Short mmCIF file of N, CA, C and O in Angstrom, two decimals:
data_model
loop_
_atom_site.label_atom_id
_atom_site.label_comp_id
_atom_site.label_asym_id
_atom_site.label_seq_id
_atom_site.Cartn_x
_atom_site.Cartn_y
_atom_site.Cartn_z
N MET E 1 0.73 -0.99 0.02
CA MET E 1 0.24 0.08 0.00
C MET E 1 0.56 1.42 -0.11
O MET E 1 0.66 2.47 -0.11
N ASP E 2 2.22 1.05 0.35
CA ASP E 2 2.97 2.29 0.25
C ASP E 2 3.20 2.93 -1.28
O ASP E 2 3.16 4.07 -1.27
N ASN E 3 3.23 1.99 -2.69
CA ASN E 3 3.21 2.51 -3.79
C ASN E 3 2.26 3.08 -4.05
O ASN E 3 1.70 2.78 -5.28
N VAL E 4 0.75 2.99 -3.33
CA VAL E 4 -0.36 3.41 -4.38
C VAL E 4 -0.06 5.21 -4.79
O VAL E 4 -0.92 5.51 -3.08
N THR E 5 -1.02 5.38 -5.28
CA THR E 5 -1.32 6.92 -5.59
C THR E 5 -3.00 6.84 -5.89
O THR E 5 -3.50 5.93 -6.80
N VAL E 6 -3.92 7.52 -5.46
CA VAL E 6 -5.54 7.79 -5.97
C VAL E 6 -4.98 9.27 -6.55
O VAL E 6 -5.08 9.89 -5.98
N VAL E 7 -6.00 8.94 -7.85
CA VAL E 7 -6.16 9.86 -8.48
C VAL E 7 -8.34 9.89 -8.53
O VAL E 7 -7.95 8.63 -9.56
N ASP E 8 -8.47 10.53 -9.02
CA ASP E 8 -10.36 10.41 -9.13
C ASP E 8 -10.43 9.43 -8.82
O ASP E 8 -11.38 8.30 -9.61
N HIS E 9 -10.39 8.59 -7.14
CA HIS E 9 -11.13 7.38 -6.78
C HIS E 9 -10.39 5.82 -7.53
O HIS E 9 -11.43 5.53 -7.07
N VAL E 10 -9.23 6.24 -8.13
CA VAL E 10 -8.73 5.15 -8.60
C VAL E 10 -7.60 5.10 -8.08
O VAL E 10 -6.88 6.26 -8.17
N GLU E 11 -7.14 3.65 -7.93
CA GLU E 11 -5.69 3.27 -7.78
C GLU E 11 -4.59 2.87 -8.33
O GLU E 11 -5.24 2.15 -9.14
N TYR E 12 -3.75 3.47 -8.70
CA TYR E 12 -2.73 3.39 -9.17
C TYR E 12 -1.09 2.87 -8.58
O TYR E 12 -1.17 3.40 -7.08
N GLU E 13 -0.69 1.60 -9.37
CA GLU E 13 0.43 1.63 -8.44
C GLU E 13 1.72 2.31 -9.02
O GLU E 13 1.51 3.54 -9.94
N ALA E 14 3.23 3.10 -7.65
CA ALA E 14 3.58 3.10 -8.17
C ALA E 14 4.20 3.76 -10.21
O ALA E 14 4.53 4.77 -10.52
N GLU E 15 4.07 2.06 -10.64
CA GLU E 15 4.83 2.12 -11.52
C GLU E 15 4.42 2.05 -12.74
O GLU E 15 4.43 2.59 -13.38
N ASP E 16 2.71 2.19 -12.82
CA ASP E 16 1.83 2.73 -13.53
C ASP E 16 1.61 4.08 -13.21
O ASP E 16 0.70 4.02 -14.61
N TYR E 17 1.52 5.09 -12.87
CA TYR E 17 0.93 6.62 -12.62
C TYR E 17 2.27 6.64 -13.27
O TYR E 17 3.54 7.08 -12.86
N THR E 18 2.03 8.17 -14.55
CA THR E 18 2.41 8.02 -15.26
C THR E 18 3.49 10.17 -15.02
O THR E 18 3.76 10.98 -15.82
N GLY E 19 2.17 10.20 -14.82
CA GLY E 19 1.90 12.17 -14.31
C GLY E 19 0.68 12.42 -13.74
O GLY E 19 0.83 12.38 -13.09
N PRO E 20 0.66 14.42 -13.82
CA PRO E 20 -0.24 14.91 -12.83
C PRO E 20 -1.19 14.14 -12.85
O PRO E 20 -1.93 13.18 -13.86
N ALA E 21 -1.93 14.46 -11.82
CA ALA E 21 -3.74 13.71 -11.26
C ALA E 21 -4.73 13.82 -12.49
O ALA E 21 -5.10 14.44 -13.85
N GLY E 22 -4.47 12.17 -13.41
CA GLY E 22 -4.88 11.60 -14.14
C GLY E 22 -4.44 11.29 -15.91
O GLY E 22 -5.12 10.83 -16.11
N THR E 23 -3.51 11.97 -15.60
CA THR E 23 -3.02 12.33 -16.67
C THR E 23 -1.76 10.82 -16.92
O THR E 23 -0.81 10.33 -16.56
N THR E 24 -2.53 9.58 -17.01
CA THR E 24 -2.21 7.57 -17.42
C THR E 24 -1.61 8.37 -19.07
O THR E 24 -1.77 8.43 -19.88
N ALA E 25 -0.71 7.14 -19.43
CA ALA E 25 -0.57 7.28 -20.83
C ALA E 25 -1.46 6.82 -21.35
O ALA E 25 -1.31 7.45 -23.03
N GLY E 26 -2.79 5.92 -21.34
CA GLY E 26 -3.79 5.46 -22.49
C GLY E 26 -4.05 7.33 -22.07
O GLY E 26 -5.05 7.51 -23.43
N ARG E 27 -4.42 7.89 -20.94
CA ARG E 27 -5.39 8.99 -21.28
C ARG E 27 -4.92 9.79 -22.21
O ARG E 27 -5.79 10.53 -23.01
N LEU E 28 -3.61 10.31 -22.01
CA LEU E 28 -3.14 11.31 -23.38
C LEU E 28 -3.13 10.84 -24.53
O LEU E 28 -3.33 12.10 -25.11
N GLY E 29 -2.97 9.46 -24.24
CA GLY E 29 -3.01 8.92 -26.13
C GLY E 29 -4.40 9.58 -26.43
O GLY E 29 -4.03 9.48 -27.49
N VAL E 30 -5.22 8.91 -25.82
CA VAL E 30 -6.69 9.13 -26.38
C VAL E 30 -7.04 10.81 -26.40
O VAL E 30 -7.43 10.77 -28.47
N TRP E 31 -6.37 11.70 -25.72
CA TRP E 31 -6.67 12.89 -26.01
C TRP E 31 -5.42 13.51 -27.40
O TRP E 31 -5.88 14.37 -28.51
N ILE E 32 -4.73 12.53 -27.40
CA ILE E 32 -3.57 13.30 -28.49
C ILE E 32 -4.49 12.71 -29.58
O ILE E 32 -4.78 13.19 -30.79
N LEU E 33 -4.96 11.74 -29.76
CA LEU E 33 -5.98 11.16 -31.06
C LEU E 33 -7.04 12.28 -31.60
O LEU E 33 -6.88 12.76 -32.27
N ILE E 34 -7.81 12.59 -30.34
CA ILE E 34 -9.02 13.25 -30.19
C ILE E 34 -8.42 14.28 -31.13
O ILE E 34 -9.66 15.24 -32.24
N SER E 35 -7.44 15.29 -30.64
CA SER E 35 -6.98 16.48 -31.35
C SER E 35 -6.51 16.32 -32.87
O SER E 35 -6.34 17.41 -33.40
N SER E 36 -5.71 15.18 -33.01
CA SER E 36 -5.46 15.05 -34.26
C SER E 36 -6.93 14.96 -35.54
O SER E 36 -6.59 15.50 -36.50
N GLU E 37 -7.72 14.44 -34.37
CA GLU E 37 -8.46 14.14 -35.50
C GLU E 37 -9.37 15.71 -35.60
O GLU E 37 -9.61 15.82 -37.21
N ILE E 38 -10.09 16.34 -34.59
CA ILE E 38 -10.29 17.25 -34.66
C ILE E 38 -9.63 18.14 -35.52
O ILE E 38 -9.71 18.89 -36.31
N THR E 39 -7.86 18.25 -36.15
CA THR E 39 -7.00 18.81 -36.44
C THR E 39 -6.90 18.77 -38.81
O THR E 39 -7.22 19.64 -39.03
N ILE E 40 -7.60 17.73 -38.29
CA ILE E 40 -8.09 16.92 -39.88
C ILE E 40 -8.80 17.03 -40.32
O ILE E 40 -9.44 18.02 -41.12
N PHE E 41 -9.83 17.17 -39.40
CA PHE E 41 -11.30 17.07 -40.31
C PHE E 41 -11.52 18.51 -40.24
O PHE E 41 -12.26 18.89 -40.69
N ALA E 42 -11.32 19.89 -39.29
CA ALA E 42 -11.31 21.35 -39.52
C ALA E 42 -10.21 21.72 -40.93
O ALA E 42 -11.06 22.23 -41.10
N GLY E 43 -9.03 20.54 -40.77
CA GLY E 43 -8.87 21.54 -42.03
C GLY E 43 -9.72 21.25 -43.12
O GLY E 43 -10.19 21.76 -45.01
N LEU E 44 -10.33 19.50 -43.85
CA LEU E 44 -11.08 19.06 -44.92
C LEU E 44 -12.37 19.81 -44.44
O LEU E 44 -12.73 20.82 -45.66
N LEU E 45 -13.17 19.76 -43.34
CA LEU E 45 -14.08 20.96 -43.63
C LEU E 45 -13.92 22.17 -43.92
O LEU E 45 -15.06 22.46 -44.81
N GLY E 46 -13.10 23.25 -43.78
CA GLY E 46 -12.91 23.64 -43.98
C GLY E 46 -12.68 24.10 -45.28
O GLY E 46 -13.34 25.70 -45.95
N SER E 47 -12.44 23.54 -46.28
CA SER E 47 -11.67 23.75 -47.42
C SER E 47 -12.75 22.97 -48.34
O SER E 47 -12.93 23.50 -49.42
N TYR E 48 -13.74 21.99 -47.91
CA TYR E 48 -14.87 21.89 -48.03
C TYR E 48 -15.75 23.27 -48.19
O TYR E 48 -16.24 23.61 -49.47
N ILE E 49 -16.20 23.89 -47.14
CA ILE E 49 -16.85 24.96 -47.01
C ILE E 49 -15.59 26.01 -48.22
O ILE E 49 -17.36 27.01 -49.25
N LEU E 50 -15.21 26.11 -48.14
CA LEU E 50 -14.49 27.08 -49.12
C LEU E 50 -14.84 27.04 -50.49
O LEU E 50 -14.91 27.32 -51.37
N PHE E 51 -14.53 25.68 -50.68
CA PHE E 51 -14.90 25.00 -52.51
C PHE E 51 -16.13 25.24 -52.66
O PHE E 51 -16.43 25.67 -53.45
N ARG E 52 -16.97 24.85 -51.96
CA ARG E 52 -18.78 24.70 -51.83
C ARG E 52 -19.00 26.16 -51.64
O ARG E 52 -20.21 27.09 -52.63
N LEU E 53 -18.53 27.81 -51.13
CA LEU E 53 -18.41 29.30 -51.82
C LEU E 53 -18.18 29.36 -52.80
O LEU E 53 -19.17 30.26 -53.49
N PHE E 54 -17.15 29.45 -53.39
CA PHE E 54 -16.87 29.46 -54.63
C PHE E 54 -16.44 28.58 -55.64
O PHE E 54 -16.36 29.09 -57.57
N ARG E 55 -17.31 27.14 -55.79
CA ARG E 55 -17.76 26.60 -56.64
C ARG E 55 -18.98 26.66 -56.88
O ARG E 55 -19.53 25.99 -56.28
N PRO E 56 -19.67 27.42 -57.58
CA PRO E 56 -20.91 27.54 -57.98
C PRO E 56 -21.71 26.04 -58.49
O PRO E 56 -22.76 25.46 -58.36
N GLU E 57 -20.74 25.17 -58.92
CA GLU E 57 -20.99 23.70 -60.15
C GLU E 57 -21.37 23.15 -58.94
O GLU E 57 -22.01 22.27 -59.31
N TRP E 58 -20.38 23.37 -57.35
CA TRP E 58 -20.87 22.17 -56.50
C TRP E 58 -22.34 21.80 -56.16
O TRP E 58 -23.15 21.14 -55.78
N ALA E 59 -22.98 22.75 -56.46
CA ALA E 59 -24.66 23.25 -55.99
C ALA E 59 -25.47 22.09 -56.90
O ALA E 59 -26.09 21.04 -56.74
N GLU E 60 -24.62 22.07 -57.68
CA GLU E 60 -25.09 20.76 -59.11
C GLU E 60 -24.85 19.64 -58.96
O GLU E 60 -25.40 18.44 -58.90
N GLU E 61 -23.81 18.86 -58.24
CA GLU E 61 -23.08 17.70 -57.53
C GLU E 61 -23.87 17.83 -57.01
O GLU E 61 -24.45 16.43 -56.71
N SER E 62 -23.97 18.63 -55.45
CA SER E 62 -24.81 17.40 -54.27
C SER E 62 -26.24 17.59 -54.45
O SER E 62 -26.91 16.92 -53.77
N ALA E 63 -26.72 18.04 -55.71
CA ALA E 63 -28.51 17.64 -55.48
C ALA E 63 -28.36 15.89 -55.91
O ALA E 63 -29.73 15.64 -56.16
N HIS E 64 -27.01 15.49 -56.45
CA HIS E 64 -27.10 14.31 -56.66
C HIS E 64 -27.04 13.50 -55.56
O HIS E 64 -27.52 11.41 -55.47
N THR E 65 -26.55 14.29 -54.53
CA THR E 65 -26.75 13.04 -53.33
C THR E 65 -28.06 12.98 -52.13
O THR E 65 -29.62 13.89 -52.74
N ASN E 66 -28.06 11.66 -51.81
CA ASN E 66 -29.43 11.71 -51.08
C ASN E 66 -29.67 11.58 -49.84
O ASN E 66 -29.06 11.92 -48.94
N ILE E 67 -30.17 13.03 -49.49
CA ILE E 67 -30.73 13.81 -48.23
C ILE E 67 -30.54 12.98 -46.86
O ILE E 67 -30.55 13.03 -46.13
N TRP E 68 -31.64 12.07 -47.49
CA TRP E 68 -32.55 11.11 -46.33
C TRP E 68 -31.77 10.24 -46.20
O TRP E 68 -31.82 9.65 -44.71
N LEU E 69 -30.97 9.42 -46.79
CA LEU E 69 -30.00 8.59 -45.85
C LEU E 69 -29.07 9.18 -45.29
O LEU E 69 -28.76 8.47 -44.52
N GLY E 70 -28.30 10.91 -45.84
CA GLY E 70 -27.05 11.20 -45.23
C GLY E 70 -28.31 11.82 -43.63
O GLY E 70 -27.79 11.14 -42.70
N THR E 71 -29.44 11.24 -43.52
CA THR E 71 -30.02 12.37 -42.84
C THR E 71 -30.07 11.15 -41.55
O THR E 71 -30.19 10.81 -40.23
N LEU E 72 -30.70 10.14 -41.93
CA LEU E 72 -30.39 8.81 -41.22
C LEU E 72 -29.56 8.47 -40.61
O LEU E 72 -28.91 7.50 -39.75
N ASN E 73 -28.06 8.55 -41.88
CA ASN E 73 -26.91 7.68 -41.32
C ASN E 73 -26.30 8.40 -40.22
O ASN E 73 -25.91 8.80 -39.21
N THR E 74 -26.90 10.08 -40.33
CA THR E 74 -26.53 11.29 -38.70
C THR E 74 -26.89 10.51 -38.01
O THR E 74 -26.24 10.61 -36.63
N LEU E 75 -28.06 10.28 -37.76
CA LEU E 75 -28.68 10.28 -36.39
C LEU E 75 -28.65 9.00 -36.01
O LEU E 75 -28.57 8.62 -35.20
N PHE E 76 -28.03 7.99 -36.88
CA PHE E 76 -27.40 6.59 -36.24
C PHE E 76 -26.48 6.77 -35.65
O PHE E 76 -25.95 6.04 -34.49
N LEU E 77 -25.57 7.36 -36.21
CA LEU E 77 -23.64 8.02 -35.70
C LEU E 77 -24.81 8.92 -33.97
O LEU E 77 -23.77 8.56 -33.45
N LEU E 78 -25.22 9.99 -33.70
CA LEU E 78 -25.98 10.65 -33.10
C LEU E 78 -25.93 9.51 -31.88
O LEU E 78 -25.92 9.65 -30.99
N THR E 79 -27.18 8.28 -32.21
CA THR E 79 -27.67 7.83 -31.41
C THR E 79 -26.97 6.73 -31.02
O THR E 79 -26.61 6.54 -29.79
N SER E 80 -26.06 6.58 -31.52
CA SER E 80 -24.54 5.44 -30.83
C SER E 80 -23.71 5.16 -30.15
O SER E 80 -23.21 5.41 -29.46
N ASN E 81 -23.67 7.49 -30.35
CA ASN E 81 -22.73 7.71 -29.58
C ASN E 81 -23.46 7.94 -28.42
O ASN E 81 -22.62 7.64 -27.47
N PHE E 82 -24.49 8.73 -28.50
CA PHE E 82 -25.05 8.77 -26.95
C PHE E 82 -25.38 7.15 -26.30
O PHE E 82 -24.80 7.51 -24.93
N PHE E 83 -25.39 5.99 -26.55
CA PHE E 83 -25.77 4.70 -26.14
C PHE E 83 -23.77 4.10 -25.81
O PHE E 83 -23.98 3.75 -24.65
N MET E 84 -23.01 5.00 -26.35
CA MET E 84 -21.53 5.07 -26.15
C MET E 84 -21.20 5.25 -24.77
O MET E 84 -20.90 5.13 -23.62
N MET E 85 -21.96 7.10 -24.53
CA MET E 85 -21.55 7.83 -23.08
C MET E 85 -22.16 6.60 -22.34
O MET E 85 -21.67 6.86 -20.84
N LYS E 86 -23.14 6.10 -22.44
CA LYS E 86 -24.30 5.97 -21.51
C LYS E 86 -23.66 4.36 -20.96
O LYS E 86 -23.57 3.75 -19.69
N ALA E 87 -22.68 3.51 -21.63
CA ALA E 87 -22.16 2.63 -21.19
C ALA E 87 -21.23 3.26 -20.77
O ALA E 87 -20.96 2.10 -19.88
N ALA E 88 -20.31 4.09 -21.08
CA ALA E 88 -19.24 4.89 -20.71
C ALA E 88 -20.55 4.59 -18.89
O ALA E 88 -18.92 4.18 -17.70
N THR E 89 -20.87 5.25 -18.68
CA THR E 89 -21.26 5.45 -17.38
C THR E 89 -21.17 4.16 -16.65
O THR E 89 -21.33 4.33 -15.08
N ALA E 90 -22.05 3.63 -17.52
CA ALA E 90 -22.38 2.16 -16.63
C ALA E 90 -21.29 1.73 -15.68
O ALA E 90 -20.36 0.77 -15.03
N VAL E 91 -20.23 1.72 -16.77
CA VAL E 91 -19.15 0.71 -16.45
C VAL E 91 -18.32 1.36 -14.98
O VAL E 91 -17.52 0.75 -14.24
N GLU E 92 -18.40 2.42 -15.51
CA GLU E 92 -17.56 3.26 -14.06
C GLU E 92 -18.78 3.13 -12.60
O GLU E 92 -18.37 3.49 -11.30
N ARG E 93 -19.57 2.76 -13.11
CA ARG E 93 -20.93 2.67 -11.45
C ARG E 93 -20.73 1.47 -11.11
O ARG E 93 -21.27 0.45 -10.58
N ASP E 94 -19.48 0.62 -12.26
CA ASP E 94 -19.53 -1.37 -11.95
C ASP E 94 -21.12 -1.74 -12.35
O ASP E 94 -21.61 -2.81 -11.76
N ASP E 95 -22.24 -1.88 -13.42
CA ASP E 95 -23.27 -1.77 -13.56
C ASP E 95 -23.01 -2.61 -14.97
O ASP E 95 -23.28 -2.15 -16.26
N GLN E 96 -22.63 -4.06 -14.70
CA GLN E 96 -21.71 -4.58 -16.60
C GLN E 96 -22.79 -5.38 -16.65
O GLN E 96 -23.10 -5.04 -17.89
N LYS E 97 -24.04 -5.43 -16.54
CA LYS E 97 -25.03 -5.92 -17.48
C LYS E 97 -25.40 -4.61 -18.09
O LYS E 97 -25.71 -4.88 -19.77
N LYS E 98 -25.92 -3.75 -17.62
CA LYS E 98 -26.48 -2.50 -17.72
C LYS E 98 -25.59 -1.78 -19.47
O LYS E 98 -25.70 -1.90 -20.72
N SER E 99 -24.28 -2.38 -19.33
CA SER E 99 -22.87 -1.31 -19.37
C SER E 99 -22.80 -2.41 -20.85
O SER E 99 -22.86 -2.09 -22.40
N ALA E 100 -23.03 -4.09 -20.42
CA ALA E 100 -23.30 -5.16 -21.91
C ALA E 100 -24.21 -4.50 -22.80
O ALA E 100 -24.32 -4.39 -24.00
N LYS E 101 -25.27 -4.76 -22.78
CA LYS E 101 -27.05 -3.72 -22.77
C LYS E 101 -26.51 -3.01 -24.33
O LYS E 101 -26.78 -2.64 -25.29
N LEU E 102 -26.01 -1.80 -23.23
CA LEU E 102 -25.57 -0.07 -23.96
C LEU E 102 -24.78 -0.14 -24.95
O LEU E 102 -24.92 -0.01 -26.34
N MET E 103 -24.04 -1.36 -25.10
CA MET E 103 -22.72 -1.27 -25.96
C MET E 103 -22.99 -2.30 -27.03
O MET E 103 -22.63 -2.64 -27.97
N LEU E 104 -23.98 -3.33 -27.12
CA LEU E 104 -24.48 -3.93 -28.09
C LEU E 104 -25.10 -2.92 -28.78
O LEU E 104 -25.49 -3.66 -30.12
N LEU E 105 -26.50 -2.45 -27.96
CA LEU E 105 -26.99 -1.01 -28.70
C LEU E 105 -26.23 -0.59 -29.80
O LEU E 105 -26.81 0.11 -30.71
N THR E 106 -24.97 0.10 -29.35
CA THR E 106 -24.53 0.98 -29.71
C THR E 106 -23.67 0.33 -30.95
O THR E 106 -23.26 0.76 -32.34
N ILE E 107 -23.43 -1.14 -30.94
CA ILE E 107 -22.90 -1.83 -32.30
C ILE E 107 -24.11 -2.10 -33.66
O ILE E 107 -23.56 -1.55 -34.47
N ALA E 108 -25.15 -2.06 -33.23
CA ALA E 108 -26.47 -2.35 -33.68
C ALA E 108 -25.96 -1.14 -34.51
O ALA E 108 -26.39 -0.99 -35.32
N PHE E 109 -26.41 0.38 -33.68
CA PHE E 109 -26.13 0.97 -34.26
C PHE E 109 -25.22 2.00 -35.43
O PHE E 109 -25.60 2.29 -36.48
N GLY E 110 -23.75 0.77 -34.93
CA GLY E 110 -22.89 0.96 -35.87
C GLY E 110 -22.85 0.67 -37.04
O GLY E 110 -23.14 1.21 -38.33
N LEU E 111 -23.60 -0.29 -37.27
CA LEU E 111 -23.59 -1.43 -38.22
C LEU E 111 -25.05 -1.28 -38.85
O LEU E 111 -24.67 -1.17 -40.05
N ALA E 112 -26.16 0.21 -38.26
CA ALA E 112 -27.33 0.37 -39.09
C ALA E 112 -26.34 0.86 -39.82
O ALA E 112 -26.79 1.97 -40.48
N PHE E 113 -25.38 2.19 -38.90
CA PHE E 113 -25.03 3.31 -40.05
C PHE E 113 -23.58 2.86 -41.32
O PHE E 113 -23.88 3.01 -42.61
N LEU E 114 -22.96 1.22 -41.00
CA LEU E 114 -22.35 0.92 -41.95
C LEU E 114 -23.29 0.47 -43.17
O LEU E 114 -23.22 0.15 -44.79
N MET E 115 -23.99 -0.37 -43.15
CA MET E 115 -25.12 -0.32 -43.74
C MET E 115 -25.75 0.77 -44.89
O MET E 115 -25.75 0.25 -45.92
N VAL E 116 -26.50 1.57 -44.41
CA VAL E 116 -26.57 2.54 -45.18
C VAL E 116 -25.46 3.83 -45.79
O VAL E 116 -25.60 3.85 -47.18
N LYS E 117 -24.55 3.41 -44.91
CA LYS E 117 -23.02 4.58 -45.94
C LYS E 117 -23.10 3.08 -47.11
O LYS E 117 -22.90 4.00 -48.16
N GLY E 118 -23.20 2.16 -46.84
CA GLY E 118 -23.13 0.95 -47.75
C GLY E 118 -23.79 1.96 -49.50
O GLY E 118 -23.81 1.42 -50.52
N THR E 119 -24.70 1.64 -48.93
CA THR E 119 -26.49 1.93 -49.63
C THR E 119 -26.12 2.72 -50.71
O THR E 119 -26.38 3.42 -51.54
N GLU E 120 -26.00 4.11 -49.37
CA GLU E 120 -25.63 5.10 -50.26
C GLU E 120 -24.45 5.20 -50.97
O GLU E 120 -24.02 6.03 -52.67
N TYR E 121 -22.96 4.86 -51.26
CA TYR E 121 -21.61 4.87 -51.36
C TYR E 121 -22.54 3.46 -52.77
O TYR E 121 -22.46 3.77 -53.84
N ALA E 122 -22.81 2.50 -52.98
CA ALA E 122 -23.62 2.09 -54.22
C ALA E 122 -24.21 2.40 -55.06
O ALA E 122 -24.34 2.35 -56.10
N LEU E 123 -25.50 3.51 -54.18
CA LEU E 123 -25.99 4.57 -55.41
C LEU E 123 -25.14 5.55 -55.80
O LEU E 123 -25.67 5.51 -57.58
N GLU E 124 -24.26 5.70 -54.97
CA GLU E 124 -23.55 6.80 -56.09
C GLU E 124 -23.00 6.38 -57.09
O GLU E 124 -22.64 7.08 -58.49
N PHE E 125 -22.20 5.30 -56.66
CA PHE E 125 -21.77 4.12 -57.42
C PHE E 125 -22.25 3.86 -59.09
O PHE E 125 -21.68 4.09 -59.94
N SER E 126 -23.41 3.44 -58.56
CA SER E 126 -24.44 3.26 -59.97
C SER E 126 -24.89 4.03 -60.77
O SER E 126 -25.13 3.97 -62.18
N HIS E 127 -24.44 5.49 -59.88
CA HIS E 127 -24.91 6.91 -60.60
C HIS E 127 -23.05 7.14 -62.05
O HIS E 127 -23.44 8.50 -62.67
N GLY E 128 -22.93 6.57 -61.32
CA GLY E 128 -21.54 6.97 -62.25
C GLY E 128 -20.34 7.81 -61.23
O GLY E 128 -19.90 8.98 -61.77
N GLU E 129 -20.67 8.38 -60.20
CA GLU E 129 -20.05 9.37 -59.24
C GLU E 129 -18.86 8.27 -58.24
O GLU E 129 -19.11 7.57 -57.66
N PHE E 130 -17.75 8.71 -58.90
CA PHE E 130 -16.31 8.17 -58.79
C PHE E 130 -15.32 9.06 -57.90
O PHE E 130 -15.28 10.25 -58.02
N PRO E 131 -14.72 9.16 -56.66
CA PRO E 131 -14.36 10.44 -56.15
C PRO E 131 -13.26 10.79 -57.07
O PRO E 131 -12.50 11.95 -57.29
N SER E 132 -12.54 9.78 -58.31
CA SER E 132 -11.80 10.65 -59.68
C SER E 132 -12.87 11.53 -60.45
O SER E 132 -11.88 11.80 -61.05
N LYS E 133 -14.05 11.52 -59.51
CA LYS E 133 -14.71 11.76 -61.47
C LYS E 133 -14.45 13.80 -60.87
O LYS E 133 -14.48 14.45 -61.88
N ASN E 134 -14.81 13.82 -60.09
CA ASN E 134 -14.82 15.55 -60.14
C ASN E 134 -13.83 16.21 -58.33
O ASN E 134 -13.58 14.96 -57.44
N THR E 135 -13.74 17.17 -58.03
CA THR E 135 -12.83 17.70 -56.25
C THR E 135 -14.18 17.64 -55.44
O THR E 135 -14.54 16.53 -54.41
N PHE E 136 -15.77 17.33 -56.09
CA PHE E 136 -16.96 17.56 -55.22
C PHE E 136 -16.91 15.81 -54.70
O PHE E 136 -17.24 16.28 -53.27
N TRP E 137 -17.15 15.14 -55.51
CA TRP E 137 -17.12 13.67 -55.63
C TRP E 137 -15.52 12.79 -54.31
O TRP E 137 -15.77 12.41 -53.47
N SER E 138 -14.30 14.09 -54.65
CA SER E 138 -13.20 13.83 -54.03
C SER E 138 -13.90 13.62 -53.09
O SER E 138 -13.82 12.64 -50.99
N PHE E 139 -14.28 15.51 -52.03
CA PHE E 139 -14.59 15.51 -50.53
C PHE E 139 -15.76 14.61 -50.16
O PHE E 139 -15.98 13.92 -48.93
N TYR E 140 -16.66 14.26 -51.37
CA TYR E 140 -18.06 13.49 -50.69
C TYR E 140 -17.63 11.87 -50.49
O TYR E 140 -17.93 11.49 -49.11
N PHE E 141 -16.64 11.72 -50.52
CA PHE E 141 -16.15 9.64 -50.41
C PHE E 141 -15.14 10.36 -49.23
O PHE E 141 -15.05 9.42 -48.36
N LEU E 142 -14.77 10.75 -48.91
CA LEU E 142 -13.04 11.64 -48.27
C LEU E 142 -13.58 11.89 -46.71
O LEU E 142 -13.71 10.72 -45.82
N LEU E 143 -15.25 12.51 -46.48
CA LEU E 143 -15.96 12.66 -45.44
C LEU E 143 -16.47 12.08 -44.68
O LEU E 143 -17.23 11.78 -43.69
#
C-alpha cells in the first residue's frame, strides 16, 4: 500500500502512474488522437466550405446526393454515440449488465450506419459518381 497513488478515486501502483492528476499514458494517447482528428477534420471541412462557396457547380453535384440517407446516417451515428456514453457511465458505476446491453446497442447502430453508408455509396457508384470524377466527389467520399 506504500506505492499506491489515488487519482479521481482510482488507485494506481507507483509504476503505473505516469503524470499529474489523472494523466496516464492511455488518457494522454486518447487526447492526442482526439486533437489530431479535430485538426484533420477542421482542415477538411474548412476546405469543403471554401470550395462550396467559390465553386457554383458544386450545388449541381450535391443535388445528386440522397439527403434522407445522409440524415438517417447522422441519426444512427449520434444515437450510437449516445449509447456508448451511457455504457461508459455504466462501466464507471460497475453495472456490467447495463453496460453490455448499451454496448450491444452501440454496435447495432454502428452496423446500421455502415449498412446505410454502403447503400449510399452503391447508389452513387451506380450513377457513375466516383472519387476520381471531380473535387466534389473526392470530398464527398473522403468525409
